[in-house]
PDB file of C-alpha atoms in Angstrom:
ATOM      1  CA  UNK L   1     104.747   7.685 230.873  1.00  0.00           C
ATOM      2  CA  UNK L   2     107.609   6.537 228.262  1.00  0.00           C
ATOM      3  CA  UNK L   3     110.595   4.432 229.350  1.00  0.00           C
ATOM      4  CA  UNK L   4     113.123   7.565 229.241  1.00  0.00           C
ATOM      5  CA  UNK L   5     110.413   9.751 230.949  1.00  0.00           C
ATOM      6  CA  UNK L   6     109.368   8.708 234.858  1.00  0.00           C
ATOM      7  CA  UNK L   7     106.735  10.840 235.289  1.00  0.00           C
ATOM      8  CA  UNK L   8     103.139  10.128 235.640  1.00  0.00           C
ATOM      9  CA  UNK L   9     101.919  13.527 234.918  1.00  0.00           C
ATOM     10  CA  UNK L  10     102.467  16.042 232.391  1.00  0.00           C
ATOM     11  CA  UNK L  11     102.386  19.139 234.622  1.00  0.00           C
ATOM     12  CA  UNK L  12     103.483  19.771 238.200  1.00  0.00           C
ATOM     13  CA  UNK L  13      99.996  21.057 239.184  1.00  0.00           C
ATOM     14  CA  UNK L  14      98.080  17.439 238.201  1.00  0.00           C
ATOM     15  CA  UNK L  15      99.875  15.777 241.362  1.00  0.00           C
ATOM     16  CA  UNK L  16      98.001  15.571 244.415  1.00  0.00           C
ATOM     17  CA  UNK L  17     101.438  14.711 246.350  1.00  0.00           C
ATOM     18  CA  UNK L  18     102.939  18.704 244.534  1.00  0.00           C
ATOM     19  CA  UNK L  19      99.550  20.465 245.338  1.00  0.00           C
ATOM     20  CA  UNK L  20      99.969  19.171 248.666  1.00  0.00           C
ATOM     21  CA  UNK L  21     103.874  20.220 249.008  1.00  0.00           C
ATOM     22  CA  UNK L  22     102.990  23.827 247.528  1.00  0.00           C
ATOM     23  CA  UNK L  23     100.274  24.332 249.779  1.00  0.00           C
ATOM     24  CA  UNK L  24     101.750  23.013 253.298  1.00  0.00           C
ATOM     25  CA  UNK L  25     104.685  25.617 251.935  1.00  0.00           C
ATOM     26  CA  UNK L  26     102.585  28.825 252.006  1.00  0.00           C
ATOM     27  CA  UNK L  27     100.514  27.402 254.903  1.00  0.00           C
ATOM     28  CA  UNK L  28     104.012  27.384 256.737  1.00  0.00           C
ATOM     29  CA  UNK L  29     105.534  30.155 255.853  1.00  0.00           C
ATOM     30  CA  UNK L  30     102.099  32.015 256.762  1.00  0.00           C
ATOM     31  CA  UNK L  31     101.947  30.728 260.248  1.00  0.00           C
ATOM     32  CA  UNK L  32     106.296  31.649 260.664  1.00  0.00           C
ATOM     33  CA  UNK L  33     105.329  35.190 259.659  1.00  0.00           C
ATOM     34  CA  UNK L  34     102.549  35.300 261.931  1.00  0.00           C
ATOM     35  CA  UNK L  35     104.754  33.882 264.767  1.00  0.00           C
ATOM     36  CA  UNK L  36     107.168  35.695 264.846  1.00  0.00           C
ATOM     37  CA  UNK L  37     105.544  38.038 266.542  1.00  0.00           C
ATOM     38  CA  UNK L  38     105.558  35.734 269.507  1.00  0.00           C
ATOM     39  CA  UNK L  39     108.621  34.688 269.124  1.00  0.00           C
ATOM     40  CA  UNK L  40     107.828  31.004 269.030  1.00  0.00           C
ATOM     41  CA  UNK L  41     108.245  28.566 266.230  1.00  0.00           C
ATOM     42  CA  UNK L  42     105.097  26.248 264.781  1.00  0.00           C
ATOM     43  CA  UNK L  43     106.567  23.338 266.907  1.00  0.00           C
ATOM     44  CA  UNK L  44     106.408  25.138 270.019  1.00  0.00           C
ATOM     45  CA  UNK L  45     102.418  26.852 268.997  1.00  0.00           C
ATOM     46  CA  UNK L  46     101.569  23.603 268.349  1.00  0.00           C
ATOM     47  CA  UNK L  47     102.722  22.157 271.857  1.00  0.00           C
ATOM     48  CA  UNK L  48     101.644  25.758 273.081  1.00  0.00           C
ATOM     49  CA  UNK L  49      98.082  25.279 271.852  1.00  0.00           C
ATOM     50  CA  UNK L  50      97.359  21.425 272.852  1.00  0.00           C
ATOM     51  CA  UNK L  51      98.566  22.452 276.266  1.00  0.00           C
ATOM     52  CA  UNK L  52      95.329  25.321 276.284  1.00  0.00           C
ATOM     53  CA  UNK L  53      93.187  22.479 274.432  1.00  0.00           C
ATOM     54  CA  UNK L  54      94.820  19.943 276.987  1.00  0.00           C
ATOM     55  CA  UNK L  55      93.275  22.945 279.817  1.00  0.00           C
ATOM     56  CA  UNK L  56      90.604  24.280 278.386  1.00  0.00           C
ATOM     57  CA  UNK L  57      88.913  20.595 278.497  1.00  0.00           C
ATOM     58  CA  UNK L  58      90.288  19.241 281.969  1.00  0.00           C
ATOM     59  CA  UNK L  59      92.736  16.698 280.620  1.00  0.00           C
ATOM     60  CA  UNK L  60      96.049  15.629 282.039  1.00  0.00           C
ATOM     61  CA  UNK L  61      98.773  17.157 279.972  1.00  0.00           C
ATOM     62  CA  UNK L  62     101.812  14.392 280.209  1.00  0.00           C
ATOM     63  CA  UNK L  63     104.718  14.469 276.982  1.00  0.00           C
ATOM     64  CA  UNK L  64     103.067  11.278 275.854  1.00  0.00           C
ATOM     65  CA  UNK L  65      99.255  12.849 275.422  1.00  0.00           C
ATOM     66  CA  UNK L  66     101.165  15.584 273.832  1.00  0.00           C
ATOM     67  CA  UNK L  67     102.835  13.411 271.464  1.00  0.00           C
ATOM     68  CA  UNK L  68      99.547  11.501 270.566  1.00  0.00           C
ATOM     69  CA  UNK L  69      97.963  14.983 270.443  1.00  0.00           C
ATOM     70  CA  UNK L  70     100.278  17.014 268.060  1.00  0.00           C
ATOM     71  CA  UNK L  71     101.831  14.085 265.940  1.00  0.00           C
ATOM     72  CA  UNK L  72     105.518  15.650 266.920  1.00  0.00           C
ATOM     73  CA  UNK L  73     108.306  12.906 267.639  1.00  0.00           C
ATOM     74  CA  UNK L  74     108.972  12.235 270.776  1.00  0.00           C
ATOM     75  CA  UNK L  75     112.581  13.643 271.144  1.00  0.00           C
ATOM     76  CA  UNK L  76     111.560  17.067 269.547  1.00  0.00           C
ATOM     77  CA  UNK L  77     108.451  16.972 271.360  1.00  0.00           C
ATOM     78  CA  UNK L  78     111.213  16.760 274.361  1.00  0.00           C
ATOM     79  CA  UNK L  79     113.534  19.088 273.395  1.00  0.00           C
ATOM     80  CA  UNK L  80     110.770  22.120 272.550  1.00  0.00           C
ATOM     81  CA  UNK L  81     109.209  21.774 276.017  1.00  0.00           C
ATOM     82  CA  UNK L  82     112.795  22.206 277.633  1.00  0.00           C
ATOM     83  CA  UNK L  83     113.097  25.656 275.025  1.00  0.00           C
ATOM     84  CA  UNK L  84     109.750  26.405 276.160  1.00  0.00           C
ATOM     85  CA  UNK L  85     110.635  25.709 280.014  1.00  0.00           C
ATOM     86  CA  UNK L  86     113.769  28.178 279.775  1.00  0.00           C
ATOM     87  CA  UNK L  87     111.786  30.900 278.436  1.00  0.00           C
ATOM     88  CA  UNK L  88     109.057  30.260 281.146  1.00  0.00           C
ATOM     89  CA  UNK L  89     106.177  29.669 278.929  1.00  0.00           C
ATOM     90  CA  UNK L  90     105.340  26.037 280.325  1.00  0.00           C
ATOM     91  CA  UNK L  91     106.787  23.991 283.775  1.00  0.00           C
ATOM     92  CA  UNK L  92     107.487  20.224 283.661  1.00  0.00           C
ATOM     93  CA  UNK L  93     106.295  18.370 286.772  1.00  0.00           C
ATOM     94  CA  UNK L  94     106.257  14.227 287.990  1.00  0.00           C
ATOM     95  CA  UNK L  95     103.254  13.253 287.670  1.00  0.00           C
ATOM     96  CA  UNK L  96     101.947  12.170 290.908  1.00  0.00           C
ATOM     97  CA  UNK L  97     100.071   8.905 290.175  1.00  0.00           C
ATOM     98  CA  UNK L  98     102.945   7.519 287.588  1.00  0.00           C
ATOM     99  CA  UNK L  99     106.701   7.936 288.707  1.00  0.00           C
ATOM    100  CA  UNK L 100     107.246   7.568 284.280  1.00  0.00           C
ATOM    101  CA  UNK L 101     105.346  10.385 283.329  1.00  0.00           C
ATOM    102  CA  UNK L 102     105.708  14.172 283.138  1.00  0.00           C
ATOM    103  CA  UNK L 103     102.917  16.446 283.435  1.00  0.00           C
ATOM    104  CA  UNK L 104     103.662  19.858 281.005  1.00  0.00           C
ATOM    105  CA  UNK L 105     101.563  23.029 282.331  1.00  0.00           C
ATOM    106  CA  UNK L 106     101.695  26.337 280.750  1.00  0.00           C
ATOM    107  CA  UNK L 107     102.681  29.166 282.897  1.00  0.00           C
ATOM    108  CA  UNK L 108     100.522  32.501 283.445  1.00  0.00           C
ATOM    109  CA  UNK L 109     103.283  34.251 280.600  1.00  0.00           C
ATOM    110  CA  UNK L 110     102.570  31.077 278.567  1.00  0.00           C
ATOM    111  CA  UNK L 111      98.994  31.047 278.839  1.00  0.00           C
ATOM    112  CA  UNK L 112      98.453  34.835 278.138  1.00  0.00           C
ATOM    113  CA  UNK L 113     101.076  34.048 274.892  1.00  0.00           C
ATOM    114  CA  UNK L 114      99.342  31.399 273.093  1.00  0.00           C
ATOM    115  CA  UNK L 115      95.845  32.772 274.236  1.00  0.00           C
ATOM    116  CA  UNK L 116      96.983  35.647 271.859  1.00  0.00           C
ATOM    117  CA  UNK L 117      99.014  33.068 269.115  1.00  0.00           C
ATOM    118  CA  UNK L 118      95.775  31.217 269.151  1.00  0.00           C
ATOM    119  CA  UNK L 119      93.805  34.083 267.845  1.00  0.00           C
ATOM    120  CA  UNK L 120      96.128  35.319 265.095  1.00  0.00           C
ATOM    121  CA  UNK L 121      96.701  31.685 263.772  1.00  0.00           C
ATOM    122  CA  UNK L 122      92.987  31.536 263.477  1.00  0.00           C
ATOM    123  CA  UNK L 123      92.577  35.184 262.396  1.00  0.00           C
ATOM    124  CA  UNK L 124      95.511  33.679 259.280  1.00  0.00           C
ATOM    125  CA  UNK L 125      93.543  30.819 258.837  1.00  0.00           C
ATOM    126  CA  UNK L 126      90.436  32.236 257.878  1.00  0.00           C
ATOM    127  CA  UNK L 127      91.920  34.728 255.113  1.00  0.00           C
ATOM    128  CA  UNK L 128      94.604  32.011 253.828  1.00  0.00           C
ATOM    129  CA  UNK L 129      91.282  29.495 253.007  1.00  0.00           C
ATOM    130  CA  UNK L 130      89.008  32.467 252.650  1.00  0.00           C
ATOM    131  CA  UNK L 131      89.166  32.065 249.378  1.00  0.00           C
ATOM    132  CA  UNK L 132      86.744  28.785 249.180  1.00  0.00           C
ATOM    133  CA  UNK L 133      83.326  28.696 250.142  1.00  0.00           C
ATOM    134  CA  UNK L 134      82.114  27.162 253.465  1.00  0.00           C
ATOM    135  CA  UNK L 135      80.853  24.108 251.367  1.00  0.00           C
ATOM    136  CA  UNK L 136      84.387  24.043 249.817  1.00  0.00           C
ATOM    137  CA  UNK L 137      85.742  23.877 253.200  1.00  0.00           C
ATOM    138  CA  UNK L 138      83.401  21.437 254.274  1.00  0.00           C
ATOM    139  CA  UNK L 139      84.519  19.303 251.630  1.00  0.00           C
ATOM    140  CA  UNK L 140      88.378  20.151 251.771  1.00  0.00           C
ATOM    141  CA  UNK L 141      88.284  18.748 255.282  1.00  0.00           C
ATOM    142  CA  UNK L 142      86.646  15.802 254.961  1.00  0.00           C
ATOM    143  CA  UNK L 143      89.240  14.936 252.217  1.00  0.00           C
ATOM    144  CA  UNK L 144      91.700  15.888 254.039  1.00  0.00           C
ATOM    145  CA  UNK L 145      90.777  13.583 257.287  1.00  0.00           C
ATOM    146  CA  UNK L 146      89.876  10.878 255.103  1.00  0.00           C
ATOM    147  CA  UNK L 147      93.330  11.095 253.669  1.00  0.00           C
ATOM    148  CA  UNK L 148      94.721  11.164 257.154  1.00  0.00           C
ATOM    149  CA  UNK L 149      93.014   8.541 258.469  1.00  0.00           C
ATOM    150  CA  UNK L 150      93.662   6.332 256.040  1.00  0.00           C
ATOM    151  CA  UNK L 151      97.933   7.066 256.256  1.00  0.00           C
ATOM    152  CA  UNK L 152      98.141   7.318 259.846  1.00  0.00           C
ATOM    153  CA  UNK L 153     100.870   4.857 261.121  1.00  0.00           C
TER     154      UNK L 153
END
């Protein structure tokens, strides 16, 4: 790196932080395409899908163990669930032990929905990475949690 010249590296592809930018973009505009044939976005899958995780394992489904679960913000955590609530894939209830909280269900339509999203998503994510090995994989997401873990506010 020279005074005029701020960068560490000499080409795009040596940065971890641009590998990581080009690959979330495909990743993302992967899972839009595959979407769109639900007609949901990747904010409301992802609420969509922790609510069938949230069921599938017998655990209370409030907007606050959503927001832990799913790492959206809390106001556009709040605002999906009322776009999902209109278009009757999920209900909103008070939760009955804590007058604060909100318990988030998915309806029959939502359930049958992201049963189906769930499956293509996966179906995506096996040819998008298909192209490592399983011990590539193996290692890819152990990187990737260690890098998490270690950046998680």
């Amino acid at each position: 790196m020279s005074e005029n010249n701020p960068f560490k590296y000499d080409a795009a592809d040596a940065s971890p932080g641009f590998l990581l930018w080009t690959l979330t973009g495909l990743w993302q505009a992967k899972l839009a395409q595959v979407l769109s044939a639900f007609e949901i976005t990747q904010t409301q899958y992802a609420i969509l899908a922790s609510l069938r995780w949230f069921q599938e394992h017998h655990q209370l489904s409030t907007q606050a163990s959503l927001v832990a679960h799913t790492k959206i913000e809390k106001m556009t955590l709040s605002k999906a669930i009322r776009q999902l609530e209109s278009s009757n894939f999920v209900v909103r209830t008070p939760d009955a032990h804590d007058k604060r909280a909100v318990n988030v269900q998915l309806t029959a339509y939502g359930n049958n929905i992201i049963a189906d999203a769930i499956i293509a998503v996966e179906k995506a994510d096996e040819a998008f990475f298909g192209v490592l090995k399983v011990t590539d994989i193996s290692e890819y997401k152990a990187l990737m949690l260690k890098i998490i873990r270690q950046n998680e506010l």
